[in-house]
Coordinates of C-alpha atoms in Angstrom, one line a residue:
Chain I
M1 CA 102.8 163.2 12.1
P2 CA 98.8 162.5 11.7
D3 CA 98.4 163.3 8.1
T4 CA 101.3 161.0 7.2
L5 CA 99.7 158.7 4.5
P6 CA 102.5 156.7 3.0
H7 CA 100.4 154.9 0.4
Q8 CA 99.6 158.4 -1.1
L9 CA 103.3 159.8 -1.1
A10 CA 104.6 157.5 -3.6
R11 CA 103.3 154.8 -5.9
Q12 CA 103.8 151.3 -4.6
H13 CA 106.5 149.4 -5.3
S14 CA 104.7 146.8 -7.2
V15 CA 103.2 149.3 -9.4
P16 CA 105.0 148.7 -12.9
L17 CA 106.9 151.4 -14.6
P18 CA 105.1 151.9 -18.0
S19 CA 107.0 149.9 -20.5
L20 CA 107.1 153.0 -23.1
W21 CA 109.8 155.6 -22.5
V22 CA 109.9 159.2 -23.4
H23 CA 113.1 159.1 -25.5
R24 CA 114.2 163.0 -26.2
T25 CA 117.0 163.6 -28.8
P26 CA 118.3 166.9 -30.4
R27 CA 116.0 166.4 -33.8
S28 CA 113.1 164.2 -32.1
T29 CA 110.8 163.0 -29.1
F30 CA 109.5 159.9 -29.4
Y31 CA 108.1 157.4 -27.3
A32 CA 109.4 153.6 -27.5
R33 CA 110.7 150.7 -25.1
L34 CA 114.4 150.9 -24.3
D35 CA 115.9 148.4 -26.8
A36 CA 118.6 149.9 -28.2
D37 CA 121.6 152.2 -27.1
S38 CA 121.3 154.9 -29.8
P39 CA 118.3 157.0 -31.1
T40 CA 118.7 155.7 -34.5
D41 CA 118.4 152.2 -33.8
Y42 CA 114.8 152.0 -32.3
S43 CA 113.1 149.1 -34.3
H44 CA 109.7 150.6 -33.0
R45 CA 109.2 154.1 -32.4
E46 CA 105.7 154.9 -32.6
T47 CA 104.0 155.4 -35.5
L48 CA 101.4 158.4 -36.3
I49 CA 98.6 156.3 -35.7
E50 CA 99.7 155.3 -32.3
T51 CA 100.6 158.7 -31.5
L52 CA 97.0 159.4 -31.9
R53 CA 95.5 156.5 -30.3
R54 CA 97.8 157.3 -27.4
G55 CA 96.7 160.9 -27.4
L56 CA 93.0 160.4 -27.4
R57 CA 93.1 157.3 -24.9
S58 CA 95.1 159.9 -22.5
A59 CA 92.5 162.3 -23.0
L60 CA 90.3 161.2 -20.2
S61 CA 92.5 158.5 -18.0
G62 CA 95.9 160.2 -18.0
A63 CA 98.7 159.6 -20.0
A64 CA 99.3 156.2 -21.1
D65 CA 103.0 156.4 -20.2
G66 CA 102.1 157.7 -16.9
Q67 CA 103.1 161.1 -17.7
G68 CA 100.7 163.6 -15.9
A69 CA 97.0 163.7 -15.8
G70 CA 94.4 163.5 -18.6
W71 CA 95.0 166.1 -21.0
F72 CA 91.2 166.9 -21.3
H73 CA 91.3 167.6 -17.2
V74 CA 94.6 170.0 -17.7
L75 CA 92.8 172.0 -20.5
A76 CA 89.6 172.2 -18.2
V77 CA 91.7 173.5 -15.1
L78 CA 93.4 175.9 -17.7
V79 CA 90.2 177.2 -19.0
R80 CA 88.6 177.5 -15.6
T81 CA 91.6 179.4 -14.6
D82 CA 91.8 181.6 -17.0
F83 CA 88.2 182.5 -17.2
R84 CA 87.8 183.2 -13.4
A85 CA 91.4 185.5 -13.4
R86 CA 89.6 187.5 -16.2
Y87 CA 86.6 189.0 -13.9
R88 CA 88.2 188.6 -10.6
G89 CA 87.9 191.9 -8.4
Q90 CA 85.2 193.3 -10.8
A91 CA 81.9 194.5 -9.7
L92 CA 80.2 193.7 -12.8
G93 CA 82.5 190.6 -14.3
I94 CA 81.2 189.0 -17.1
V95 CA 78.3 191.9 -17.8
W96 CA 81.3 193.9 -19.5
S97 CA 81.4 191.3 -22.1
V98 CA 78.2 191.3 -22.8
L99 CA 77.8 194.9 -22.5
Y100 CA 80.5 195.5 -25.0
P101 CA 78.6 193.9 -28.2
L102 CA 75.4 195.4 -27.3
V103 CA 76.6 198.9 -27.0
M104 CA 78.3 198.6 -30.4
M105 CA 75.3 197.0 -32.0
S106 CA 73.3 199.9 -30.9
I107 CA 75.7 202.4 -32.1
M108 CA 76.2 200.9 -35.4
S109 CA 72.8 200.1 -36.1
F110 CA 72.1 203.8 -35.3
I111 CA 74.7 204.9 -37.9
F112 CA 73.2 202.3 -40.3
T113 CA 69.7 202.8 -40.1
H114 CA 69.7 206.8 -39.7
V115 CA 73.1 207.7 -41.4
F116 CA 73.6 205.5 -44.6
Q117 CA 69.8 205.2 -44.7
S118 CA 69.7 201.3 -44.8
T119 CA 66.2 199.7 -44.9
D120 CA 67.2 196.1 -43.3
R121 CA 64.8 196.1 -40.4
N122 CA 66.7 192.7 -38.9
F123 CA 70.4 194.6 -39.2
P124 CA 70.9 195.0 -35.5
I125 CA 70.5 190.9 -34.9
F126 CA 72.4 190.5 -38.2
L127 CA 75.3 192.9 -36.7
L128 CA 75.3 191.4 -33.2
I129 CA 75.8 187.7 -34.6
G130 CA 78.8 189.3 -36.4
L131 CA 80.0 191.0 -33.8
I132 CA 80.2 188.3 -30.9
C133 CA 82.0 186.0 -33.1
W134 CA 84.2 189.0 -34.2
Q135 CA 84.9 189.7 -30.5
W136 CA 85.9 185.9 -29.8
I137 CA 88.2 185.9 -32.3
T138 CA 90.2 188.9 -31.5
N139 CA 90.1 188.3 -28.0
S140 CA 91.6 185.4 -28.0
T141 CA 93.8 185.4 -30.9
T142 CA 95.0 188.5 -29.0
A143 CA 95.3 186.8 -25.6
A144 CA 96.9 183.7 -27.0
T145 CA 99.4 185.2 -29.0
S146 CA 101.2 186.5 -25.3
V147 CA 100.1 183.2 -23.2
I148 CA 103.1 181.8 -23.7
V149 CA 105.5 184.7 -23.0
S150 CA 103.1 185.6 -19.7
H151 CA 103.1 182.1 -18.4
A152 CA 107.1 181.5 -19.0
D153 CA 107.5 180.2 -15.3
I154 CA 105.0 177.5 -15.6
I155 CA 106.5 176.4 -19.1
K156 CA 110.0 176.1 -17.5
R157 CA 109.5 174.5 -14.6
T158 CA 106.6 172.2 -15.1
I159 CA 106.3 169.9 -17.7
F160 CA 102.2 169.6 -18.4
P161 CA 101.7 169.5 -22.4
R162 CA 102.3 173.4 -23.5
H163 CA 100.3 173.4 -26.5
L164 CA 97.5 173.4 -24.0
L165 CA 97.7 177.0 -22.8
P166 CA 97.1 178.4 -26.3
M167 CA 94.2 176.3 -26.5
A168 CA 92.9 176.6 -22.9
I169 CA 92.7 180.6 -24.0
V170 CA 90.4 180.1 -27.1
F171 CA 88.1 178.1 -24.8
S172 CA 87.8 180.4 -22.2
Y173 CA 87.1 183.1 -24.5
G174 CA 84.4 180.7 -25.8
I175 CA 82.9 180.8 -22.9
N176 CA 82.2 184.3 -23.3
F177 CA 81.0 184.0 -26.7
C178 CA 78.4 181.4 -25.3
I179 CA 77.3 184.0 -22.7
E180 CA 77.0 186.8 -25.1
A181 CA 75.4 184.6 -27.1
M182 CA 72.5 184.3 -24.7
T183 CA 71.8 188.0 -25.3
L184 CA 70.8 186.9 -28.7
L185 CA 67.4 184.9 -26.9
L186 CA 66.2 188.4 -25.5
F187 CA 66.2 189.7 -29.0
I188 CA 63.7 186.9 -30.3
P189 CA 60.3 188.8 -29.2
I190 CA 61.8 192.2 -30.3
F191 CA 62.9 190.9 -33.6
P192 CA 60.9 187.7 -34.3
H193 CA 61.5 188.1 -38.1
A194 CA 65.2 188.0 -37.8
F195 CA 64.9 184.3 -36.6
T196 CA 64.3 181.2 -38.7
L197 CA 63.4 177.9 -36.7
S198 CA 64.8 175.2 -39.0
P199 CA 66.9 172.1 -38.6
A200 CA 69.8 174.4 -40.0
L201 CA 70.1 175.5 -36.2
L202 CA 71.4 172.2 -35.4
L203 CA 74.9 173.4 -37.5
V204 CA 75.5 176.3 -35.2
P205 CA 77.5 173.9 -32.3
V206 CA 79.3 172.5 -35.5
F207 CA 80.0 175.9 -36.7
L208 CA 81.7 177.0 -33.5
F209 CA 83.4 173.8 -33.1
V210 CA 85.2 174.6 -36.7
L211 CA 85.7 178.1 -35.7
A212 CA 87.4 177.1 -32.0
L213 CA 89.6 174.7 -34.3
L214 CA 90.5 177.3 -36.6
L215 CA 91.3 179.9 -33.9
T216 CA 93.3 177.1 -32.1
G217 CA 95.5 176.6 -35.1
I218 CA 96.2 180.4 -35.3
A219 CA 96.8 180.7 -31.8
L220 CA 99.4 177.4 -31.8
I221 CA 101.4 179.6 -34.7
T222 CA 101.3 183.0 -33.1
S223 CA 101.9 181.8 -29.7
G224 CA 105.0 179.7 -30.3
L225 CA 106.2 182.5 -32.9
N226 CA 105.5 185.5 -30.7
V227 CA 108.3 183.9 -28.0
I228 CA 111.0 184.3 -30.8
Y229 CA 110.0 187.8 -32.4
R230 CA 107.9 189.7 -29.9
D231 CA 106.8 191.5 -32.9
V232 CA 104.1 188.9 -33.5
A233 CA 102.0 190.9 -30.9
Y234 CA 101.9 193.9 -33.2
L235 CA 101.6 192.3 -36.0
V236 CA 98.7 190.2 -34.7
N237 CA 97.1 193.7 -33.7
T238 CA 97.2 195.1 -36.9
G239 CA 96.4 191.6 -39.0
L240 CA 93.4 191.6 -37.0
L241 CA 92.3 195.0 -38.0
I242 CA 92.8 194.6 -41.7
L243 CA 91.0 190.9 -41.2
Y244 CA 88.2 192.9 -39.4
W245 CA 87.2 194.8 -42.7
L246 CA 87.9 192.0 -44.8
T247 CA 85.2 189.9 -42.8
P248 CA 81.4 190.8 -43.7
V249 CA 80.8 191.6 -39.6
L250 CA 79.3 195.3 -40.7
Y251 CA 78.6 194.3 -44.1
N252 CA 76.8 191.8 -46.1
D253 CA 79.2 190.1 -48.6
D254 CA 76.4 190.1 -51.1
R255 CA 77.0 193.9 -51.5
I256 CA 80.6 193.6 -53.0
P257 CA 81.0 193.1 -56.4
Y258 CA 83.0 190.3 -57.9
P259 CA 86.5 190.4 -58.0
Y260 CA 86.6 192.0 -54.8
R261 CA 84.6 189.5 -53.1
L262 CA 86.9 186.9 -53.7
V263 CA 89.4 188.5 -51.6
I264 CA 87.1 188.7 -48.6
Q265 CA 85.8 184.8 -49.3
A266 CA 89.3 183.7 -49.1
N267 CA 89.6 184.8 -45.2
P268 CA 88.5 181.4 -43.9
F269 CA 86.5 183.4 -40.8
S270 CA 84.2 185.0 -43.5
G271 CA 82.7 181.7 -44.7
L272 CA 82.0 180.7 -40.8
I273 CA 80.5 184.0 -40.0
V274 CA 78.3 184.2 -43.1
A275 CA 77.4 180.5 -42.6
L276 CA 76.5 181.0 -38.8
R277 CA 74.4 183.9 -39.6
R278 CA 72.5 182.4 -42.6
A279 CA 71.9 179.5 -40.6
I280 CA 70.4 181.3 -37.4
M281 CA 68.6 184.3 -39.7
E282 CA 67.1 182.1 -42.6
G283 CA 67.7 178.5 -41.9
H284 CA 70.3 178.0 -44.6
V285 CA 72.4 175.0 -44.8
P286 CA 75.8 175.9 -46.8
S287 CA 76.1 174.2 -50.1
H288 CA 79.2 171.8 -50.7
L289 CA 81.5 174.4 -51.8
G290 CA 80.4 176.4 -48.5
W291 CA 81.4 173.5 -46.4
A292 CA 84.8 173.2 -48.6
G293 CA 85.5 176.9 -48.1
I294 CA 85.0 176.4 -43.9
L295 CA 86.7 172.7 -43.5
L296 CA 89.6 173.1 -45.5
P297 CA 91.3 176.4 -44.9
T298 CA 90.6 175.5 -40.6
L299 CA 92.0 172.0 -41.2
V300 CA 95.2 173.5 -43.1
I301 CA 95.6 176.1 -40.4
F302 CA 95.1 173.4 -37.4
V303 CA 97.9 171.0 -38.9
V304 CA 99.9 173.7 -39.8
G305 CA 99.9 175.2 -36.6
W306 CA 100.2 172.2 -34.6
L307 CA 103.4 171.4 -36.8
V308 CA 104.6 175.0 -36.0
F309 CA 104.2 174.9 -32.7
R310 CA 105.7 171.4 -32.1
S311 CA 109.0 172.5 -33.9
Y312 CA 109.4 176.0 -32.2
E313 CA 108.7 174.2 -28.8
R314 CA 112.4 173.4 -28.3
M315 CA 113.6 176.8 -29.1
V316 CA 111.0 178.3 -27.4
L317 CA 112.2 176.5 -24.1
D318 CA 115.5 178.2 -24.6
Y319 CA 114.3 181.6 -25.1
V320 CA 111.0 182.4 -23.4
Chain C
M1 CA 106.1 146.0 -34.5
S2 CA 103.5 144.5 -32.9
E3 CA 105.1 144.3 -29.8
A4 CA 105.1 147.9 -29.7
A5 CA 101.7 148.0 -30.7
D6 CA 101.0 145.4 -27.7
A7 CA 103.0 147.8 -25.4
C8 CA 101.0 150.9 -26.6
A9 CA 97.4 148.7 -26.1
T10 CA 98.3 148.0 -22.6
P11 CA 100.5 150.2 -20.7
G12 CA 98.9 149.7 -17.5
E13 CA 98.9 146.3 -17.7
P14 CA 100.2 144.8 -14.3
T15 CA 103.2 142.7 -14.5
S16 CA 105.3 141.7 -11.7
D17 CA 108.8 143.6 -11.6
L18 CA 110.4 140.1 -12.2
A19 CA 108.1 139.8 -15.7
E20 CA 108.9 143.3 -16.6
H21 CA 112.7 142.6 -16.4
V22 CA 112.6 139.4 -18.2
A23 CA 110.1 141.0 -20.5
D24 CA 113.0 143.4 -21.2
P25 CA 116.5 142.2 -22.0
A26 CA 117.1 145.7 -23.3
A27 CA 117.2 147.1 -19.5
A28 CA 119.3 144.2 -18.5
S29 CA 122.0 144.6 -21.6
A30 CA 122.0 148.3 -20.8
A31 CA 122.5 147.9 -16.9
L32 CA 125.2 145.3 -18.0
D33 CA 126.9 148.2 -20.4
S34 CA 127.2 150.4 -17.5
L35 CA 128.9 147.6 -15.7
A36 CA 131.4 147.2 -18.2
Q37 CA 132.0 151.0 -18.0
G38 CA 133.0 150.6 -13.9
S39 CA 136.4 151.7 -14.5
S40 CA 135.1 155.2 -15.4
G41 CA 133.8 155.9 -12.0
T42 CA 130.4 154.6 -12.9
P43 CA 129.2 152.3 -10.1
A44 CA 128.2 148.9 -11.0
L45 CA 125.0 148.4 -11.5
R46 CA 123.1 145.3 -11.0
P47 CA 121.3 144.0 -14.1
D48 CA 118.4 143.0 -12.1
R49 CA 117.6 146.6 -11.1
E50 CA 115.1 148.6 -13.3
L51 CA 116.2 151.7 -15.0
I52 CA 114.3 154.7 -15.0
V53 CA 116.5 157.4 -16.6
R54 CA 118.9 156.9 -19.1
F55 CA 121.6 159.6 -20.3
R56 CA 123.7 158.9 -23.2
G57 CA 126.4 161.4 -24.5
V58 CA 123.9 164.4 -23.4
G59 CA 125.1 167.8 -23.8
K60 CA 123.2 170.8 -24.0
A61 CA 124.5 174.3 -25.7
F62 CA 123.1 177.6 -25.6
R63 CA 124.0 180.3 -28.2
L64 CA 125.5 183.3 -26.9
Y65 CA 124.1 186.4 -28.2
D66 CA 123.6 190.1 -27.2
Q67 CA 120.3 189.8 -28.2
K68 CA 118.0 187.1 -29.6
P69 CA 119.2 185.2 -32.4
F70 CA 116.3 185.7 -34.7
L71 CA 115.9 189.4 -34.9
L72 CA 116.7 191.1 -38.1
R73 CA 119.8 192.8 -37.1
N74 CA 121.3 189.7 -36.3
L75 CA 120.1 188.0 -39.4
L76 CA 121.3 190.9 -41.4
R77 CA 124.6 190.2 -39.7
R78 CA 125.0 186.7 -40.7
I79 CA 123.9 187.1 -44.0
V80 CA 125.9 190.3 -44.9
G81 CA 128.6 190.2 -42.7
G82 CA 129.4 186.5 -43.2
R83 CA 130.5 186.4 -39.7
S84 CA 131.7 183.2 -38.0
K85 CA 129.3 181.3 -35.9
P86 CA 128.0 182.8 -32.8
K87 CA 129.6 181.6 -29.7
E88 CA 128.1 178.7 -27.7
F89 CA 127.9 178.2 -24.3
W90 CA 127.5 174.5 -23.3
P91 CA 126.8 173.9 -19.8
L92 CA 127.0 170.0 -19.9
R93 CA 128.8 167.9 -22.1
D94 CA 128.6 164.4 -23.0
I95 CA 127.0 163.0 -19.7
T96 CA 126.4 159.4 -19.9
F97 CA 124.8 157.4 -16.8
D98 CA 121.7 155.4 -16.2
I99 CA 119.5 155.7 -12.7
A100 CA 117.7 152.3 -11.6
R101 CA 114.6 152.6 -9.7
R102 CA 114.6 153.4 -6.2
E103 CA 117.6 154.5 -6.3
T104 CA 118.2 158.4 -4.5
V105 CA 121.1 160.6 -6.2
G106 CA 122.4 163.8 -5.2
V107 CA 123.8 165.7 -7.5
I108 CA 126.5 168.1 -6.6
G109 CA 129.1 170.3 -8.1
Q110 CA 130.0 174.6 -7.8
N111 CA 127.8 177.2 -9.0
G112 CA 127.4 177.0 -13.0
S113 CA 128.6 173.2 -13.1
G114 CA 125.4 172.1 -14.9
K115 CA 123.1 170.8 -12.1
S116 CA 120.2 172.6 -12.5
T117 CA 120.7 172.1 -16.6
L118 CA 120.8 168.3 -15.9
L119 CA 117.4 168.4 -14.2
R120 CA 115.7 170.5 -16.5
L121 CA 116.7 168.0 -19.0
M122 CA 115.9 165.1 -17.1
A123 CA 112.1 166.6 -16.5
G124 CA 111.7 167.6 -20.0
A125 CA 111.8 171.5 -19.8
A126 CA 114.6 171.6 -22.2
Y127 CA 115.9 169.3 -24.7
P128 CA 119.4 168.0 -25.3
T129 CA 121.7 169.4 -28.1
T130 CA 123.5 166.3 -28.6
G131 CA 122.8 162.7 -26.9
H132 CA 119.8 161.0 -26.0
I133 CA 117.7 160.9 -22.6
A134 CA 115.5 158.2 -22.1
V135 CA 112.7 158.6 -19.0
R136 CA 110.0 156.8 -18.1
G137 CA 107.3 157.1 -15.6
R138 CA 105.6 159.9 -13.7
V139 CA 108.1 162.7 -13.2
A140 CA 107.7 165.6 -10.7
P141 CA 110.2 168.1 -11.3
L142 CA 110.5 170.6 -8.0
L143 CA 112.4 173.0 -10.5
A144 CA 110.8 175.8 -8.5
L145 CA 108.4 176.0 -5.9
G146 CA 104.6 177.2 -6.7
A147 CA 105.2 177.5 -10.5
G148 CA 101.6 178.7 -11.7
F149 CA 100.9 180.3 -8.9
Q150 CA 98.7 183.7 -9.6
P151 CA 98.4 186.6 -6.7
D152 CA 94.6 186.6 -7.5
M153 CA 94.1 183.0 -7.0
S154 CA 93.1 181.6 -3.7
G155 CA 95.7 179.2 -2.2
R156 CA 93.5 176.3 -2.9
E157 CA 92.7 177.3 -6.4
C158 CA 96.9 177.3 -6.6
V159 CA 96.9 173.8 -5.1
Q160 CA 94.5 172.9 -8.1
V161 CA 96.7 174.6 -10.8
N162 CA 99.9 173.9 -9.7
G163 CA 99.2 170.1 -9.0
T164 CA 97.6 169.9 -12.4
A165 CA 100.7 171.1 -13.5
L166 CA 102.8 168.5 -11.4
G167 CA 100.8 165.9 -13.1
L168 CA 97.9 165.1 -10.5
S169 CA 94.2 164.1 -11.4
P170 CA 91.5 166.2 -9.9
E171 CA 90.4 163.2 -7.9
E172 CA 93.8 162.7 -6.6
I173 CA 94.0 166.8 -6.0
E174 CA 90.7 166.4 -4.3
S175 CA 91.8 163.7 -1.9
R176 CA 95.3 165.2 -0.9
M177 CA 93.8 168.7 -0.4
D178 CA 93.4 168.5 3.5
A179 CA 97.1 166.4 3.9
I180 CA 98.6 169.5 1.6
V181 CA 96.9 172.1 3.6
S182 CA 98.1 170.8 7.2
F183 CA 101.6 170.2 5.9
A184 CA 101.7 173.6 4.6
E185 CA 100.4 174.8 8.0
L186 CA 98.0 177.3 6.1
A187 CA 94.7 175.7 7.7
G188 CA 93.2 179.3 8.2
F189 CA 94.3 180.9 5.0
I190 CA 93.7 178.4 2.1
D191 CA 90.7 180.3 0.6
A192 CA 92.5 183.9 0.8
P193 CA 94.2 185.1 -2.4
V194 CA 97.9 184.1 -2.2
R195 CA 98.8 187.8 -3.0
Y196 CA 98.2 188.6 1.0
Y197 CA 100.6 185.4 1.8
S198 CA 104.2 185.9 2.7
S199 CA 106.8 184.2 1.1
G200 CA 107.4 181.8 3.6
M201 CA 103.7 180.7 3.6
L202 CA 104.0 180.6 -0.6
A203 CA 106.9 178.4 -0.2
R204 CA 105.6 176.0 2.1
L205 CA 102.3 175.8 0.1
G206 CA 104.4 175.3 -2.7
F207 CA 106.6 172.6 -1.4
A208 CA 103.8 170.8 0.6
V209 CA 101.9 170.3 -3.5
A210 CA 105.1 169.1 -4.7
V211 CA 105.8 166.3 -1.9
H212 CA 102.0 165.1 -1.9
T213 CA 102.3 164.3 -5.8
S214 CA 103.1 160.4 -5.9
P215 CA 105.6 160.2 -9.0
D216 CA 108.0 157.9 -10.2
L217 CA 110.6 160.1 -10.3
L218 CA 111.2 162.8 -7.8
L219 CA 113.3 166.0 -9.1
I220 CA 114.4 168.2 -6.2
D221 CA 116.2 171.6 -7.1
E222 CA 118.0 173.4 -4.0
V223 CA 114.6 174.0 -2.5
L224 CA 114.7 172.7 0.9
A225 CA 115.9 176.1 1.9
V226 CA 112.5 177.4 2.9
G227 CA 110.5 178.0 5.7
D228 CA 112.2 177.7 9.2
H229 CA 114.3 175.3 10.8
S230 CA 111.4 173.4 12.1
F231 CA 109.9 173.1 8.3
Q232 CA 113.2 172.3 6.9
Q233 CA 113.3 169.2 9.3
K234 CA 109.4 168.2 8.3
C235 CA 110.7 168.8 4.3
I236 CA 113.6 166.5 5.2
A237 CA 111.3 163.9 7.0
R238 CA 109.0 163.9 4.1
I239 CA 111.2 163.2 1.5
H240 CA 112.5 160.2 3.7
E241 CA 109.2 158.7 3.8
I242 CA 108.7 159.6 0.1
Q243 CA 112.0 157.5 -0.2
Q244 CA 110.7 154.7 1.8
A245 CA 108.1 154.6 -0.4
G246 CA 110.4 153.6 -3.2
T247 CA 110.4 156.4 -5.3
T248 CA 113.1 157.5 -7.2
I249 CA 114.7 160.8 -6.1
L250 CA 117.4 163.3 -7.7
F251 CA 118.7 165.8 -5.3
V252 CA 120.5 168.6 -6.4
S253 CA 122.1 170.4 -3.5
H254 CA 124.9 172.4 -2.1
D255 CA 124.3 171.4 1.4
A256 CA 126.9 168.3 1.6
H257 CA 125.4 167.0 4.9
A258 CA 121.8 166.7 3.6
V259 CA 123.3 164.7 0.3
Q260 CA 125.1 162.7 2.4
T261 CA 122.3 161.7 4.3
L262 CA 119.2 161.4 1.9
C263 CA 121.7 159.7 -1.0
N264 CA 122.8 156.5 -1.6
R265 CA 124.9 157.8 -4.8
V266 CA 126.4 161.1 -5.7
L267 CA 126.9 162.5 -9.1
W268 CA 129.6 165.3 -9.1
L269 CA 129.6 167.5 -12.0
R270 CA 132.7 169.8 -12.6
D271 CA 132.5 172.5 -15.3
G272 CA 129.6 170.7 -17.2
S273 CA 130.9 167.2 -17.1
L274 CA 130.5 164.3 -14.8
H275 CA 133.7 164.1 -12.7
R276 CA 132.8 161.3 -10.1
D277 CA 129.7 159.3 -10.0
G278 CA 129.5 156.5 -6.8
P279 CA 128.5 156.0 -3.3
P280 CA 128.3 159.5 -1.3
G281 CA 131.0 159.0 1.3
P282 CA 134.3 159.1 -0.2
I283 CA 133.0 161.5 -3.1
I284 CA 131.4 164.2 -0.8
Q285 CA 134.8 164.1 1.2
E286 CA 136.4 164.9 -2.2
Y287 CA 134.4 167.3 -2.7
L288 CA 134.6 169.0 0.4
Q289 CA 138.4 169.1 0.0
A290 CA 138.5 170.4 -3.8
T291 CA 136.0 173.1 -3.0
H292 CA 137.6 174.4 0.1

């Protein structure tokens, strides 16, 4: 056969096998050398620090234990596939995702200025920022909730890191978000006073990264749970509807009287959207308290999501 | 502890097989252990061979429910009714064996004897209910061909996704693309959406990707029944080449002839337990007598 390239078919004899083994037991999965006959006897299981180091090192270069490609690459392929699949066979493709917030903004602006007699001239921009953020939140959470169920075959038959699937959904809708955000640039000449050029704009990528982290945490929780209880998809839809009105997308949270305002501020999306909007429109940097209100819930949700997904992963594999 | 840290810090450090062996007395002792159990049908493993898979008392149970166990109805039943525990189904019980590097192991057994569960456990696509599994190196599970193929994707994209899921890096996929396409005999169609492919074309593409990964451990689950006779011959020839190159292979098949020609060791699973383990000749003969 002319295409036979034996050196490509298999790793050479001379390549040593990794010294770290993957150990799977009913209770845990861990990396260690093979130095005992019982999983309870392992003197040097990997510590948390070592796990994190291995994870970081394997991001680009391929896993240290020889298992698979670097997870960063896997994530990139999943994001690209999901993004392309969404617009395949459509004439307008990505235009749809830009059109939706613009139409929504026009309707809402009309209602608020002409029906409710709002006097804020920059209201359309205020709305648009909130709406494209919310579109990212709601689309990625809805899609990520069902991603494990809809990718059952790839989950059961290959061994790539499964938590990357919900993550990929969040990032592929992140691409949508970025494209939609470009429309904001078109509005700069129309609403010049709605934008403030200030160092606070440098914080925008930080807010977006935090939002992605928050969405990933939520996606990890809902995607795993959805395998076990298919009700979760409905619960998520209802929850998002409630959250939509508890998040200052259509209104400004300054207007809400105090005891109720706390309810709105308890919602981690509120802090992020308000901070993002104020950074763009007013050049305002959040206070220490504001930062804490954004970062703490995000970290908690991300860590909880990670742990929930890890503990459900075993069950998910049997029930998906 | 420091030893583990060192191992973690320099995982790819090139060491010769011999040095690896000397540095890892555990492998030798494990191999000696299985030498000691030779009486129960475990083949005498030479202690100088590097291990790649180790199963110790592995069992897998699935709970049998009419519906999912967590639904409200079932939860209530468990709390209110105080019923006994749900019935369990054990496709595998108390499996113990070692596989050394460069072995080609055939797994035979009748339907429902736990062959596929064994492979899924080895691949990490299922977790054990009892026991302890240790695996190292890159594992390529061919549990089903073409995982991750979506009808709207082009053949090329499918190769990229499937190859990634099987553990190839982007450079590896790029450099093997031509070989994969020509192996699958799909030269004119690779950029067409796979929805237009015939089932045979899809299977060929899936198999082509799978045999162009370069794993340390290749798990093959009854996938050779794809394509026409000549393509099957091509697959067998390719598996031979992979074997020659030094890859460890676990091969599940009903085809006793294929197992006999490819494998140098056979595991016979019967009702979820390891019935026989040893060289293929006598075991396959016994198997054929028992099943016919």
